[in-house]
C-alpha positions as MATLAB code, in Angstrom:
seq = 'XXXXXXXXXXXXXXXXXXXXXXXXXXXXXXXXXXXXXXXXXXXXXXXXXXXXXXXXXXXXXXXXXXXXXXXXXXXXXXXXXXXXXXXXXXXXXXXXXXXXXXXXXXXXXXXXXXXXXXXXXXXXXXXXXXXXXXXXXXXXXXXXXXXXXXXXXXXXXXXXXXXXXXXXXXXXXXXXXXXXXXXXXXXXXXXXXXXXXXXXXXXXXXXXXXXXXXXXXXXXXXXXXXXXXXXXXXXXXXXXXXXXXXXXXXXXXXXXXXXXXXXXXXXXXXXXXXXXXXXXXXXXXXXXXXXXXXXXXXXXXXXXXXXXXXXXXXXXXXXXXXXXXXXXXXXXXXXXXXXXXXXXXXXXXXXXXXXXXXXXXXXXXXXXXXXXXXXXXXXXXXXXXXXXXXXXXXXXXXXXXXXXXXXXXXXXXXXXXXXXXXXXXXXXXXXXXXXXXXXXXXXXXXXXXXXXXXXXXXX';
ca = [
     113.704  114.187   81.585;
     114.776  113.600   77.744;
     112.688  117.218   77.163;
     115.368  118.810   80.480;
     118.173  117.219   78.892;
     118.053  117.829   75.417;
     119.902  121.061   74.103;
     117.985  123.733   72.557;
     118.373  126.761   70.552;
     115.947  129.547   70.408;
     114.980  130.870   66.813;
     114.178  135.003   67.644;
     110.190  134.316   68.784;
     112.263  132.886   71.557;
     110.580  129.537   70.812;
     113.081  126.815   71.340;
     114.386  124.675   68.398;
     114.477  120.697   68.866;
     117.742  118.884   68.626;
     118.788  115.003   69.818;
     117.280  111.815   69.606;
     113.629  112.403   70.000;
     112.852  115.011   66.613;
     115.190  112.198   65.150;
     112.940  110.102   65.902;
     109.783  111.739   65.211;
     111.600  112.984   61.746;
     112.463  109.599   60.607;
     108.549  107.960   61.767;
     107.150  110.611   59.667;
     109.576  109.461   56.489;
     107.406  106.320   56.098;
     104.329  106.034   54.783;
     101.496  105.308   57.086;
     102.923  105.887   60.054;
     101.543  108.225   62.320;
     103.835  110.691   64.954;
     103.240  109.718   68.506;
     100.459  112.169   70.511;
     103.657  112.885   73.272;
     104.808  115.748   74.998;
     107.885  116.111   72.503;
     105.561  115.961   69.562;
     103.703  119.170   71.156;
     106.802  121.000   71.885;
     108.324  120.825   68.179;
     109.506  124.225   66.781;
     107.205  123.563   63.784;
     103.822  122.474   65.917;
     104.933  125.624   68.622;
     105.588  128.232   65.863;
     102.143  127.116   64.393;
      99.769  127.625   67.653;
     101.910  130.824   67.929;
     100.556  132.305   64.636;
      97.423  131.062   65.110;
      96.512  132.173   68.410;
      97.923  135.676   66.803;
      95.543  135.645   64.532;
      92.310  134.711   66.408;
      93.468  138.167   69.362;
      91.105  137.673   71.695;
      90.836  139.843   75.385;
      93.342  139.097   77.885;
      93.005  136.424   80.602;
      93.643  136.734   84.694;
      97.588  137.603   84.086;
      96.121  141.038   81.643;
      98.470  139.649   79.168;
      98.265  140.470   75.263;
      98.526  138.702   72.342;
     101.489  141.504   71.269;
     103.195  141.279   74.473;
     103.019  137.248   74.289;
     106.084  137.133   71.704;
     108.051  139.576   73.559;
     106.905  136.793   76.799;
     107.977  133.839   74.908;
     112.009  135.069   74.417;
     112.856  135.998   77.946;
     110.832  132.692   79.687;
     110.156  130.192   77.252;
     113.338  127.935   78.085;
     111.950  128.063   81.547;
     108.311  126.849   80.533;
     109.566  124.139   78.206;
     111.982  122.340   81.080;
     108.571  122.606   83.265;
     106.309  121.428   80.208;
     108.707  118.316   79.502;
     108.971  118.092   83.216;
     105.720  117.677   83.843;
     105.693  120.030   86.213;
     103.651  123.278   84.605;
     100.764  124.188   86.544;
      98.495  126.548   84.440;
      96.966  129.927   85.794;
      93.492  130.310   86.066;
      90.716  131.304   83.533;
      88.439  134.581   83.526;
      85.158  133.803   83.710;
      83.078  136.000   80.958;
      79.691  135.489   81.528;
      77.607  136.351   78.374;
      73.979  136.570   77.010;
      72.278  133.241   75.221;
      71.308  134.031   71.929;
      67.834  132.404   73.308;
      68.366  135.236   75.421;
      67.023  132.740   78.608;
      70.643  132.289   80.720;
      74.411  133.130   80.012;
      76.830  131.203   78.417;
      79.908  130.798   80.846;
      83.320  131.682   78.804;
      86.484  130.725   79.918;
      89.042  133.191   78.958;
      93.036  131.183   79.679;
      95.909  133.586   79.854;
      97.237  133.936   76.022;
     100.916  131.630   77.094;
      97.493  128.711   78.357;
      96.527  129.692   74.932;
      99.249  128.567   72.943;
     100.164  125.586   74.765;
      96.247  123.749   74.393;
      97.053  125.002   70.966;
     100.116  122.962   70.460;
      98.432  120.125   71.967;
      95.152  120.238   70.096;
      97.019  120.448   66.908;
      99.145  117.498   67.780;
      95.807  115.153   69.029;
      93.152  116.529   66.672;
      94.160  115.112   63.703;
      94.545  111.635   65.132;
      91.468  111.735   66.721;
      89.253  113.145   64.426;
      90.344  110.529   62.056;
      87.709  108.410   64.002;
      85.504  110.351   65.119;
      81.791  109.305   63.470;
      80.896  110.258   60.777;
      77.469  111.615   62.025;
      79.590  113.826   63.655;
      79.731  117.630   62.094;
      81.063  120.101   65.349;
      84.069  121.856   65.587;
      86.271  119.471   63.106;
      88.314  120.136   60.254;
      86.337  120.608   57.240;
      83.062  119.924   58.516;
      80.606  122.569   58.786;
      76.903  123.889   60.349;
      75.295  123.521   56.863;
      77.115  119.612   55.906;
      75.436  118.417   59.835;
      71.830  120.412   58.658;
      71.573  119.014   55.097;
      72.591  115.758   56.344;
      68.866  116.203   58.483;
      67.622  116.830   55.926;
      68.188  113.731   53.957;
      66.887  111.769   57.032;
      63.552  113.270   57.245;
      63.587  112.976   53.422;
      64.159  109.543   53.194;
      61.067  108.495   55.664;
      62.728  109.157   58.976;
      59.963  111.998   59.577;
      59.873  112.331   63.938;
      62.942  113.419   65.379;
      64.577  112.690   68.993;
      66.351  115.964   69.538;
      67.859  115.785   72.279;
      70.240  119.118   74.816;
      71.859  118.027   77.289;
      72.088  120.620   80.677;
      74.796  122.852   81.033;
      76.794  120.575   78.432;
      80.377  122.367   78.905;
      79.854  122.992   82.745;
      78.680  119.220   83.586;
      81.962  117.226   81.575;
      82.936  114.937   84.374;
      86.689  114.807   84.584;
      87.423  111.160   85.346;
      85.236  110.084   82.652;
      86.251  112.172   80.015;
      90.727  111.197   80.998;
      89.396  108.006   81.114;
      88.863  107.846   76.957;
      91.955  110.434   75.874;
      94.122  108.046   78.968;
      93.326  105.171   76.089;
      94.795  106.880   72.952;
      97.165  108.994   74.970;
     100.309  107.122   76.290;
     102.142  109.989   77.720;
     101.438  110.805   81.119;
     103.352  114.066   80.992;
     100.986  115.151   78.567;
      97.338  113.247   79.981;
      98.530  115.178   83.287;
      98.981  118.607   81.676;
      95.405  118.089   79.901;
      93.882  117.277   83.430;
      95.179  120.484   84.770;
      93.745  122.339   82.336;
      89.921  121.027   83.397;
      90.593  121.850   86.801;
      92.328  125.105   86.501;
      90.673  127.329   89.050;
      87.459  130.023   87.427;
      88.936  134.015   88.273;
      85.381  135.904   88.751;
      85.159  138.843   91.371;
      88.967  138.573   92.812;
      88.268  135.452   93.844;
      89.544  131.383   92.459;
      87.576  128.956   92.258;
      88.230  125.664   91.912;
      86.638  123.233   89.306;
      85.675  119.556   89.807;
      83.702  118.986   86.814;
      83.018  120.868   82.785;
      85.440  122.460   80.451;
      84.282  125.597   79.820;
      84.141  127.269   76.215;
      86.681  129.641   75.299;
      90.082  127.635   75.597;
      90.827  126.207   72.119;
      91.298  122.410   73.303;
      87.941  122.573   74.476;
      85.750  121.898   71.167;
      87.526  118.426   70.528;
      87.337  117.333   74.770;
      83.617  117.708   74.052;
      83.777  115.392   70.824;
      85.937  113.209   72.748;
      83.496  112.451   75.407;
      80.134  112.812   72.929;
      81.825  110.549   70.049;
      81.169  107.216   72.924;
      76.820  109.375   72.124;
      77.739  108.672   68.568;
      79.066  105.583   68.274;
      76.389  104.257   70.432;
      73.727  105.363   68.074;
      75.491  103.518   65.171;
      75.957  101.054   66.756;
      71.615  100.477   67.711;
      71.370  101.505   63.924;
      69.760  104.421   64.200;
      70.232  107.712   61.801;
      71.467  110.747   63.377;
      73.047  114.350   63.069;
      75.146  115.927   65.755;
      76.954  119.349   66.290;
      78.842  119.680   69.404;
      76.119  118.950   71.978;
      73.331  119.302   69.934;
      71.988  115.529   69.125;
      69.011  114.687   66.677;
      68.422  111.460   65.645;
      65.836  110.610   63.481;
      62.910  107.713   63.606;
      59.556  107.011   61.465;
      57.259  106.997   64.991;
      56.025  108.429   68.001;
      56.356  105.686   69.312;
      60.152  104.691   68.603;
      60.984  108.323   69.345;
      60.356  107.721   72.444;
      61.554  104.655   73.147;
      65.180  106.422   71.833;
      64.242  109.287   74.304;
      64.355  107.060   77.526;
      66.822  104.427   76.580;
      69.955  107.178   75.497;
      68.903  109.355   79.081;
      69.871  105.977   80.693;
      72.705  106.102   78.799;
      74.098  109.373   78.991;
      73.207  109.308   82.573;
      74.920  106.763   83.342;
      78.060  105.670   81.144;
      78.728  109.823   80.794;
      77.712  111.153   83.504;
      75.694  113.962   81.617;
      72.001  115.171   82.006;
      69.660  115.983   79.353;
      67.477  119.062   80.005;
      63.544  117.707   79.567;
      61.873  121.210   79.006;
      64.443  121.682   75.701;
      64.342  117.810   74.837;
      61.178  116.349   73.006;
      59.888  113.719   70.554;
      57.965  116.000   67.894;
      58.530  116.119   64.166;
      61.141  117.960   62.074;
      59.028  120.939   60.871;
      58.545  121.918   64.567;
      62.093  121.521   66.054;
      64.604  123.775   64.953;
      68.675  121.846   64.442;
      71.506  124.537   64.487;
      69.171  127.481   62.917;
      67.087  125.889   60.328;
      63.882  123.866   60.483;
      62.448  121.945   57.894;
      59.071  122.543   55.193;
      56.417  119.415   55.588;
      56.451  118.364   52.574;
      57.525  115.148   51.359;
      60.176  116.606   49.107;
      61.651  117.836   52.387;
      63.318  121.611   52.058;
      64.736  123.726   54.906;
      63.849  126.912   55.675;
      64.845  128.995   58.372;
      63.545  128.584   61.708;
      60.890  131.177   63.230;
      62.916  131.605   66.120;
      66.266  132.127   64.157;
      63.953  134.852   62.213;
      62.910  136.437   65.474;
      67.044  136.667   67.002;
      67.958  138.221   63.452;
      65.535  140.959   64.191;
      65.745  141.752   67.376;
      69.379  141.975   66.820;
      68.632  144.808   63.341;
      66.822  146.519   66.216;
      69.385  146.917   68.422;
      71.684  148.631   65.502;
      69.377  151.132   64.362;
      68.548  152.039   67.971;
      72.246  152.916   67.896;
      71.585  154.480   64.600;
      69.233  157.324   65.904;
      72.238  160.076   66.017;
      73.810  159.024   62.301;
      73.469  159.592   58.926;
      71.468  156.728   57.176;
      75.070  155.654   55.221;
      76.346  154.993   58.118;
      73.839  153.080   59.647;
      73.734  151.342   56.615;
      77.661  150.032   56.940;
      77.676  149.280   60.023;
      74.470  146.787   59.593;
      75.912  145.647   56.389;
      78.263  142.699   58.021;
      75.134  141.482   59.763;
      72.800  141.369   56.787;
      75.478  139.371   54.761;
      77.056  137.302   57.444;
      73.376  136.812   58.160;
      72.522  135.443   54.957;
      75.794  133.463   53.983;
      74.735  131.625   57.089;
      71.196  130.471   55.981;
      72.023  129.964   52.176;
      71.055  126.550   52.185;
      67.470  127.853   52.686;
      64.628  126.669   50.253;
      62.560  128.899   51.225;
      63.164  132.464   49.817;
      59.704  134.365   51.304;
      61.721  135.239   54.222;
      63.975  136.961   52.886;
      61.735  138.823   50.734;
      59.756  139.664   54.345;
      62.596  141.058   56.467;
      63.539  142.951   53.910;
      60.356  144.644   53.577;
      60.374  144.950   57.408;
      64.609  146.147   57.099;
      63.276  149.174   54.447;
      59.873  150.403   56.812;
      62.490  150.294   59.966;
      65.101  152.464   58.667;
      62.220  154.504   57.155;
      61.112  154.430   60.655;
      64.796  155.700   61.604;
      64.629  158.225   59.293;
      60.788  159.497   60.269;
      62.418  160.219   63.696;
      65.581  161.699   63.136;
      63.568  164.361   61.522;
      62.141  165.330   64.201;
      59.809  168.460   64.159;
      56.414  168.713   61.269;
      58.573  171.894   59.622;
      62.060  169.712   59.113;
      59.917  167.238   57.988;
      58.453  168.990   55.111;
      61.074  170.482   53.881;
      63.257  166.984   53.682;
      59.985  165.427   51.752;
      59.626  168.245   49.902;
      63.851  167.947   48.838;
      63.454  164.187   48.171;
      61.133  165.415   45.266;
      57.279  165.115   46.893;
      55.338  168.320   46.117;
      54.994  171.706   48.104;
      51.243  170.459   49.282;
      52.075  166.643   49.773;
      54.660  167.333   52.021;
      52.837  169.046   54.139;
      49.647  167.043   54.252;
      52.461  163.994   54.850;
      54.770  165.936   57.678;
      51.112  166.911   59.595;
      49.375  163.821   59.549;
      49.885  163.597   63.096;
      50.556  159.855   63.094;
      53.379  158.064   64.212;
      56.829  156.817   62.735;
      55.872  153.784   62.103;
      52.566  154.160   60.672;
      54.463  156.780   57.759;
      57.358  154.501   57.086;
      54.626  152.625   55.906;
      53.396  155.233   54.136;
      53.460  156.331   50.451;
      54.929  159.940   50.628;
      57.854  157.945   52.285;
      58.003  155.137   49.543;
      58.199  157.611   47.601;
      60.721  159.844   49.479;
      62.918  156.875   49.998;
      62.498  154.298   47.427;
      64.472  151.008   47.489;
      66.540  152.229   44.389;
      67.642  154.989   47.207;
      68.260  152.917   50.029;
      70.216  150.386   48.117;
      72.416  153.483   46.407;
      73.056  154.359   50.371;
      74.596  151.077   51.115;
      72.111  148.841   52.100;
      71.792  145.185   51.387;
      69.219  143.708   50.127;
      68.749  139.530   51.763;
      66.860  138.157   48.750;
      69.357  139.479   46.652;
      72.133  138.371   48.459;
      70.931  135.183   48.754;
      70.121  134.385   45.582;
      73.530  135.153   44.558;
      74.802  132.735   47.168;
      72.933  129.984   45.828;
      74.166  130.627   41.827;
      78.188  130.309   43.291;
      77.154  126.937   45.675;
];
């Protein structure tokens, strides 16, 4: 193979520097305007590409794979072994290690999401492949696709969906693909990749990554389908497969928005939606060998469904709002944080709560209905007062604390010995007087409403 016979020189990071005719050809092709670099193993193994992949893997961090190697240990390993690994990749004989299976609860609380954690070496190689494939593939993806694409975001997808509803397409075909990442058919996916990639070594390596075993409980299970989330390549591969769905919808003249495996099609009537749902189920089954989750998919009004955590209002001039299910999940996360804070100071609890509050405000900054932020602010303040009341424990302690926070002795004792529970006291006037809004903000509480207004002004 050319890659094996070429002379190489290693840098201090252990990644070999290219020399020879292949690199010269690639460099020359890049100098010609409009010429695309070819998707070959030589491009994957270019020093500049590998260094960029190495920096990305280092910055991403993450847990070790089945071999136990950490990101911090990767550099030293490459210094000692990269030349042999490179030769295997060039010859097409490299075999990835199994991925470590991790199951995490889904945000909805129903079921688990299966993550496959590759070794840090395989993460490096996958990242290098991704950097070569993505520019070429991404340039041809549908404009209706937003997930895992450079320069595109979930908020852009949500705003596009709102635009369709505003244009009068006030019924949505909400498609949920059943266990998509676990059901991807390898043969179908590889046939789509083979249309664009000519290098058989690269195709063979991608298939081996798809078929890498799952390590769980000390045993390795071989895979015949699926592309578990967790590796750098999985998002791109999912877009390659589902781009065919996007193109089918475009060819039919439908208005759609897709983010990863969440796909919404907007139509003008329920009857049209039901026809679209039936035909898409058939298309997915016959062409992509995927199935639709009947329980989670539906033809309904957009304001009765959620898309990427958002929903819409029923108004003709449709506005975005936070979906009720997103509010419920947020409340659960806040409760969990505050349960952990029962033995901690209020300031420490608020410091640990701050990233959640700012992150949630940042994600839902496109929401155009403000009432939910104000309601949640009031609820969070009451939860904090409830937490403090519990920490004071005994009536005598509560009376002393209330006095220290400005209540008259008689009122402090009457409030401390009222016999009511923590949640009732958290809303009572004595706790509002002792821990007013201003005091909580001084201790570090972030106001969702104020943060939302600030972010809206910035955008």
